Coordinates of C-alpha atoms in Angstrom, one line a residue:
X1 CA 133.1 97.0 157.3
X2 CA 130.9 99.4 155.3
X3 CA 129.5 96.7 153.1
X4 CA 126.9 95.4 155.7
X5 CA 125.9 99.3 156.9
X6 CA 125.4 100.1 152.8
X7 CA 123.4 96.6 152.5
X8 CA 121.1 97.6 155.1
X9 CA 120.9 100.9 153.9
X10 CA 120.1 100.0 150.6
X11 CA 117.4 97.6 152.1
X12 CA 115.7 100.6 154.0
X13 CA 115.6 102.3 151.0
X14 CA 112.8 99.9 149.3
X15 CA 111.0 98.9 152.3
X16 CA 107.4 98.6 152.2
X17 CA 105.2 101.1 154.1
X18 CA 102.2 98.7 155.4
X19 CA 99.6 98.8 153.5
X20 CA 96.5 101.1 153.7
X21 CA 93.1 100.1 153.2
X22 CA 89.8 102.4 153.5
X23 CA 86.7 100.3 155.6
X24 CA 83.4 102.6 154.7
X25 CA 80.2 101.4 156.8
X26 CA 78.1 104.5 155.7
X27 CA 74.6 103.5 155.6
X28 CA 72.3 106.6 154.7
X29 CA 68.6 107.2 155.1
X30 CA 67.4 105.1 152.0
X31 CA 69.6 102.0 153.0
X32 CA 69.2 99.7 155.8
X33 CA 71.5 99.2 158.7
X34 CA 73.0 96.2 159.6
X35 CA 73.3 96.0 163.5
X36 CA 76.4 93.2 162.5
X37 CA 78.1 96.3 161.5
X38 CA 80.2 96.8 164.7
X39 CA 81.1 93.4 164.8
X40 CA 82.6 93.8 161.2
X41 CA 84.7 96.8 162.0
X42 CA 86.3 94.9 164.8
X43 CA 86.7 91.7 162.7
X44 CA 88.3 93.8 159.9
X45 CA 90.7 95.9 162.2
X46 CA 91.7 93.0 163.8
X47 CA 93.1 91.6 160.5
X48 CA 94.7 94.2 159.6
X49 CA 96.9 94.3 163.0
X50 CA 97.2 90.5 162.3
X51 CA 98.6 91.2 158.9
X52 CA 100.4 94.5 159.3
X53 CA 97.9 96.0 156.8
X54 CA 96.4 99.8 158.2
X55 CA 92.6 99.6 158.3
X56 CA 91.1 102.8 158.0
X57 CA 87.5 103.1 159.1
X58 CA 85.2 105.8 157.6
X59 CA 81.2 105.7 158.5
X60 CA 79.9 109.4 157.0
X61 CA 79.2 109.6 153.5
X62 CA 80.6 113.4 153.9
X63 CA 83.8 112.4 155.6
X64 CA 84.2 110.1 152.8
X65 CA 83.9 113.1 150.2
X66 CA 87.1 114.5 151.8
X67 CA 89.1 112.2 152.4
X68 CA 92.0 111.9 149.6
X69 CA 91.8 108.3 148.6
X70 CA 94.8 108.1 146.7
X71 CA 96.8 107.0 149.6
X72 CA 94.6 103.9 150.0
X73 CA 95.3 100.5 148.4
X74 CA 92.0 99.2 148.4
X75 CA 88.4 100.4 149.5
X76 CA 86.1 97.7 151.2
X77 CA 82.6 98.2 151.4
X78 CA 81.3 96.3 154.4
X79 CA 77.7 96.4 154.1
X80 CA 77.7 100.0 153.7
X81 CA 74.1 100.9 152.1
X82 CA 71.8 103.3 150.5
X83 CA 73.3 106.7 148.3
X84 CA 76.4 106.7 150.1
X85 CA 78.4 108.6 147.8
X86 CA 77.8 112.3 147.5
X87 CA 78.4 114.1 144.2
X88 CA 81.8 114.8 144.9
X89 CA 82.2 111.8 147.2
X90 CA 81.5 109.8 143.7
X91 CA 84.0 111.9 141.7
X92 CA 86.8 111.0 143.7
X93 CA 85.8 107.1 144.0
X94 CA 85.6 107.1 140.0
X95 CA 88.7 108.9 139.1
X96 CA 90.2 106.2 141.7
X97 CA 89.1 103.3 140.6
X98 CA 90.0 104.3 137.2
X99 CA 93.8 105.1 138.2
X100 CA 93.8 101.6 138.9
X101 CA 92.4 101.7 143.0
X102 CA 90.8 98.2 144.0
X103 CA 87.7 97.3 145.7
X104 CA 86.3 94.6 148.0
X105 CA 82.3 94.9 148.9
X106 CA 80.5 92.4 151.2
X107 CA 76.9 91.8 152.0
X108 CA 74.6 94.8 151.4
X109 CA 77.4 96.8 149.4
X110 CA 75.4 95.7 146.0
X111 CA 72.3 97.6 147.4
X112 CA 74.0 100.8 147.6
X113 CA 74.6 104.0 145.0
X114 CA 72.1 102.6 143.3
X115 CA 71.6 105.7 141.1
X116 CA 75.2 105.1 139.8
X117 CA 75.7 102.8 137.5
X118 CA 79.4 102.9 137.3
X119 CA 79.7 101.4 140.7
X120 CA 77.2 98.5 140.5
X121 CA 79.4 97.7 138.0
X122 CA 82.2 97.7 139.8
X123 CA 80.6 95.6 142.8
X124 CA 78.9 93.3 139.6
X125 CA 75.5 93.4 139.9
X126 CA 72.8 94.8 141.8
X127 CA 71.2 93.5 144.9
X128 CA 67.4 92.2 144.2
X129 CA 65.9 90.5 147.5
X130 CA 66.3 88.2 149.7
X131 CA 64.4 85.7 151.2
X132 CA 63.9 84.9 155.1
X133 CA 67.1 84.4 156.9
X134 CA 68.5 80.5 156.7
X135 CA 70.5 77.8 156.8
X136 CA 71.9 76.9 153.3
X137 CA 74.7 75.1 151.5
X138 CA 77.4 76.8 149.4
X139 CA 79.0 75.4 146.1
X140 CA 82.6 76.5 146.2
X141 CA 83.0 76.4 142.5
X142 CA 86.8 77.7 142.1
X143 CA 89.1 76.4 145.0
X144 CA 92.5 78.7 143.6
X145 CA 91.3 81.7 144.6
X146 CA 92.4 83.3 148.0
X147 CA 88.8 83.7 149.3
X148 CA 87.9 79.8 148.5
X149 CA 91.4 78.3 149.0
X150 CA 90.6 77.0 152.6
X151 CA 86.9 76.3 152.0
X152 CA 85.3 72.5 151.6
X153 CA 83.3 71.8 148.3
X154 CA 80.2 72.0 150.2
X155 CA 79.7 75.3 152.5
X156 CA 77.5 75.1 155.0
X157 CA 76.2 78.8 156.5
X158 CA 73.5 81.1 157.8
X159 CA 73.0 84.1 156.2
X160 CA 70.6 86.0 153.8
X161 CA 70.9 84.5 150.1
X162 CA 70.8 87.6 148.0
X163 CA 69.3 87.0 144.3
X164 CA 70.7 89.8 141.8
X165 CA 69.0 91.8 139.0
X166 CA 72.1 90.5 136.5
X167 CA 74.5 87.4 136.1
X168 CA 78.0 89.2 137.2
X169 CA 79.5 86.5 134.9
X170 CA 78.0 89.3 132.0
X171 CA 80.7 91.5 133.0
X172 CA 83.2 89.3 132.8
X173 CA 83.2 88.1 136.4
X174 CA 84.7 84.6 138.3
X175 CA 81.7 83.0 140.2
X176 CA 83.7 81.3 142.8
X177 CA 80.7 80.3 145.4
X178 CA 77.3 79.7 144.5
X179 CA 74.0 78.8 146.6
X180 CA 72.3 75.4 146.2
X181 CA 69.2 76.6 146.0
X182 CA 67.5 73.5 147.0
X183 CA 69.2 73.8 150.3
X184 CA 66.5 76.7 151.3
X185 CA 63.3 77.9 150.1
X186 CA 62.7 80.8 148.5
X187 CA 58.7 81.5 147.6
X188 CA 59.5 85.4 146.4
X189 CA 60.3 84.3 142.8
X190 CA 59.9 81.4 140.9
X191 CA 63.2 79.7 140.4
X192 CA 63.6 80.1 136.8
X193 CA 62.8 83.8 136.3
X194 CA 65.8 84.2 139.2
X195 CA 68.2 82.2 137.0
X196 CA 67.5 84.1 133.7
X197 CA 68.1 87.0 135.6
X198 CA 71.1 86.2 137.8
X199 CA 72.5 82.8 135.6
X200 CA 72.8 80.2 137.1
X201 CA 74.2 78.1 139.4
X202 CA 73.1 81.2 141.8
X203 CA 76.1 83.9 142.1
X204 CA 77.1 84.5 145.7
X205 CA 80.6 85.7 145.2
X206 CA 83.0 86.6 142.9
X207 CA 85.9 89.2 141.5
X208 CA 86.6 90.5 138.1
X209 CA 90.3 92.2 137.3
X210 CA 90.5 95.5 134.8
X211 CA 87.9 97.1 133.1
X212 CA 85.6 98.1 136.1
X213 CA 84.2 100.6 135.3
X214 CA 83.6 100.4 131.8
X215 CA 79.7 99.8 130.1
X216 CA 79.6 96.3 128.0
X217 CA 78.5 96.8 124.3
X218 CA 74.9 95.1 124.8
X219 CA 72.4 96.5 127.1
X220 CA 72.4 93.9 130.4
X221 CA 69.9 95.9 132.8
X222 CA 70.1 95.5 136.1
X223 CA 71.0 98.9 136.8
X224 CA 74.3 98.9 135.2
X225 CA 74.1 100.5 131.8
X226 CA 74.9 104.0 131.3
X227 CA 72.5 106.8 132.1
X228 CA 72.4 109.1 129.6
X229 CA 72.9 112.2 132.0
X230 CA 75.7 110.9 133.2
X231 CA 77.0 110.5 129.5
X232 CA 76.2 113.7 129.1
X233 CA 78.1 115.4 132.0
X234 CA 81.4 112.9 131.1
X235 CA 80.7 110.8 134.6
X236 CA 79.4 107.4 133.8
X237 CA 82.7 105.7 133.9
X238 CA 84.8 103.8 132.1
X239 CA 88.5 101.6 132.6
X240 CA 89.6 100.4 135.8
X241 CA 92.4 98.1 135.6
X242 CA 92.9 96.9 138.8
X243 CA 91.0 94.4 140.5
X244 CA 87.5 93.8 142.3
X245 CA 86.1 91.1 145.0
X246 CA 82.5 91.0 146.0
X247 CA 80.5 88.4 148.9
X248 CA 76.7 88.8 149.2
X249 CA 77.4 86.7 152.7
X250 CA 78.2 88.6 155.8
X251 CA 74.5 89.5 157.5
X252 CA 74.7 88.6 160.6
X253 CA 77.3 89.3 163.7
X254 CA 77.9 85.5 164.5
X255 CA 79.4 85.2 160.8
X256 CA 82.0 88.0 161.6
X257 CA 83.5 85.5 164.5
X258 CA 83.6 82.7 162.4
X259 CA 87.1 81.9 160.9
X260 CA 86.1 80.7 157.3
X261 CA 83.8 83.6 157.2
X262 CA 86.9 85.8 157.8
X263 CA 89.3 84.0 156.0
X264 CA 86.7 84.3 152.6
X265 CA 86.8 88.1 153.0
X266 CA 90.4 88.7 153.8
X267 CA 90.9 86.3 151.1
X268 CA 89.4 88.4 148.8
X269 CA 90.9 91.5 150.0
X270 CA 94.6 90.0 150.1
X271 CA 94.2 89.5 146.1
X272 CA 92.9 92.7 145.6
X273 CA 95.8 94.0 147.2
X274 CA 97.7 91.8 145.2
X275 CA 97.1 93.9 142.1
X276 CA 100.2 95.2 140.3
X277 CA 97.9 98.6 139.6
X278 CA 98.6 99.6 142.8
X279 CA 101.8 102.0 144.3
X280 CA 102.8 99.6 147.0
X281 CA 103.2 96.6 144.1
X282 CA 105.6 99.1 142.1
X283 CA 108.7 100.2 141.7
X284 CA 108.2 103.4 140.2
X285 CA 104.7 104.1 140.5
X286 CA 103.1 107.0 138.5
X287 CA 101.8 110.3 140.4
X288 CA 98.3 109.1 139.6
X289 CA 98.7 105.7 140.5
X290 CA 96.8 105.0 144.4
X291 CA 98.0 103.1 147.2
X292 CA 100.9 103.5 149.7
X293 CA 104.6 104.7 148.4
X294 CA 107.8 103.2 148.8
X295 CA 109.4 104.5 151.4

């Protein structure tokens, strides 16, 4: 008779807390505010009651500073933009990411803390320009991923197709959706100067797992090589072994109502929470290691 009250005991005893995840909007003076933001914030909540996963929403860059981020699984950036982390906002983020914290970021979140390179790296590359708002067609290059899985070979959106200072494959990154450039125009740059910049087929999304943080050997540009005053003060970076997801879609509101829009980012969010760096993938984590407990 006590064998089915231990059993259940027992099974209480390893349950899962939901998960936690941190949504920051923050958009300060230097960056450029996305009116689909609201529309975002509801998409993304709604997931998470839809998949038992707590969604945390921050829009202040000094909230963000105080907020202990240890207890989150994952941080998404959802088109947050301009120097959104403060000095001691970005000291916590770093020592984060490098206790093995993951990271999503869509749309504009490669256009902000652009003073740090650290966390271009981490999103992959920096944010360039865009051309006029359009129609276009997406290359789904990598159909096993999460955020591709459901998607047809050919993607057909509208959107703004960002072009990048850097190929995010330098880093070591997955390109799992690319534009077809001859799909839209874009008169800004000349085609091949875009490529030797950003590689080619064009980048629109992709994730990289473990060593985020850290500065390759060979200078790539783009923003993401070391400053030397941050080598100086000890606070340009470096590890990161958990994992990171990154969409330059997600402009407009109509996108955020759209369910292969949706399913792309909480595709890429569900495998970042996936990562066995985090506390709610462990059995024992480590007093360092982010992310929800066991209860």
């Amino acid at each position: 008779a006590l064998l089915p009250l231990l059993l259940l005991v027992l099974s209480s005893a390893v349950a899962l807390a939901n998960q936690r995840v941190l949504l920051y909007t923050a958009v300060a003076n230097d960056g450029f505010y996305h009116p689909s933001i609201p529309a975002a914030v509801r998409a993304m909540k709604q997931l998470g009651e839809d998949n038992q996963v707590d969604m945390v929403h921050c829009n202040d860059r000094d909230e963000f500073e105080d907020l202990d981020l240890s207890q989150f699984d994952a941080l998404a950036f959802v088109n947050a933009a301009g120097s959104i982390l403060t000095k001691k906002g970005a000291g916590h983020m770093r020592n984060y990411i490098e206790n093995g914290g993951g990271y999503i970021g869509v749309h504009e979140a490669s256009c902000a803390a652009t003073s740090t390179p650290w966390y271009l790296r981490l999103v992959g590359a920096q944010f360039s320009y865009h051309p006029e708002m359009s129609s276009a067609t997406m290359d789904i290059l990598d159909h096993d991923h999460p955020s591709t899985a459901h998607l047809p070979d050919r993607w057909d959106v509208v959107d703004e197709f960002y072009n990048f200072f850097s190929n995010p494959k330098d880093l070591g990154a997955t390109v799992g959706v690319a534009a077809d450039e001859s799909t839209y125009w874009d008169e800004i740059q000349p085609l091949k100067e875009r490529a030797k910049l950003q590689g080619s087929p064009h980048p629109i999304s992709w994730w990289r797992e473990g060593e985020l943080l850290s500065a390759p050997k060979s200078k790539l540009g783009g923003g993401l090589d070391n400053l030397r005053k941050d080598i100086r003060k000890g606070i340009q970076g470096s590890g990161g072994a958990g994992r990171s997801w990154y969409t330059g879609l997600g402009h407009t509101s109509a996108c955020w109502k759209k369910d292969d829009f949706l399913q792309h980012v909480w595709g890429g969010l569900t495998w970042v929470l996936d990562s066995t760096t985090i506390a709610s993938n462990q059995l024992q984590p480590g007093p360092d290691t982010p992310g929800q407990k066991y209860n």
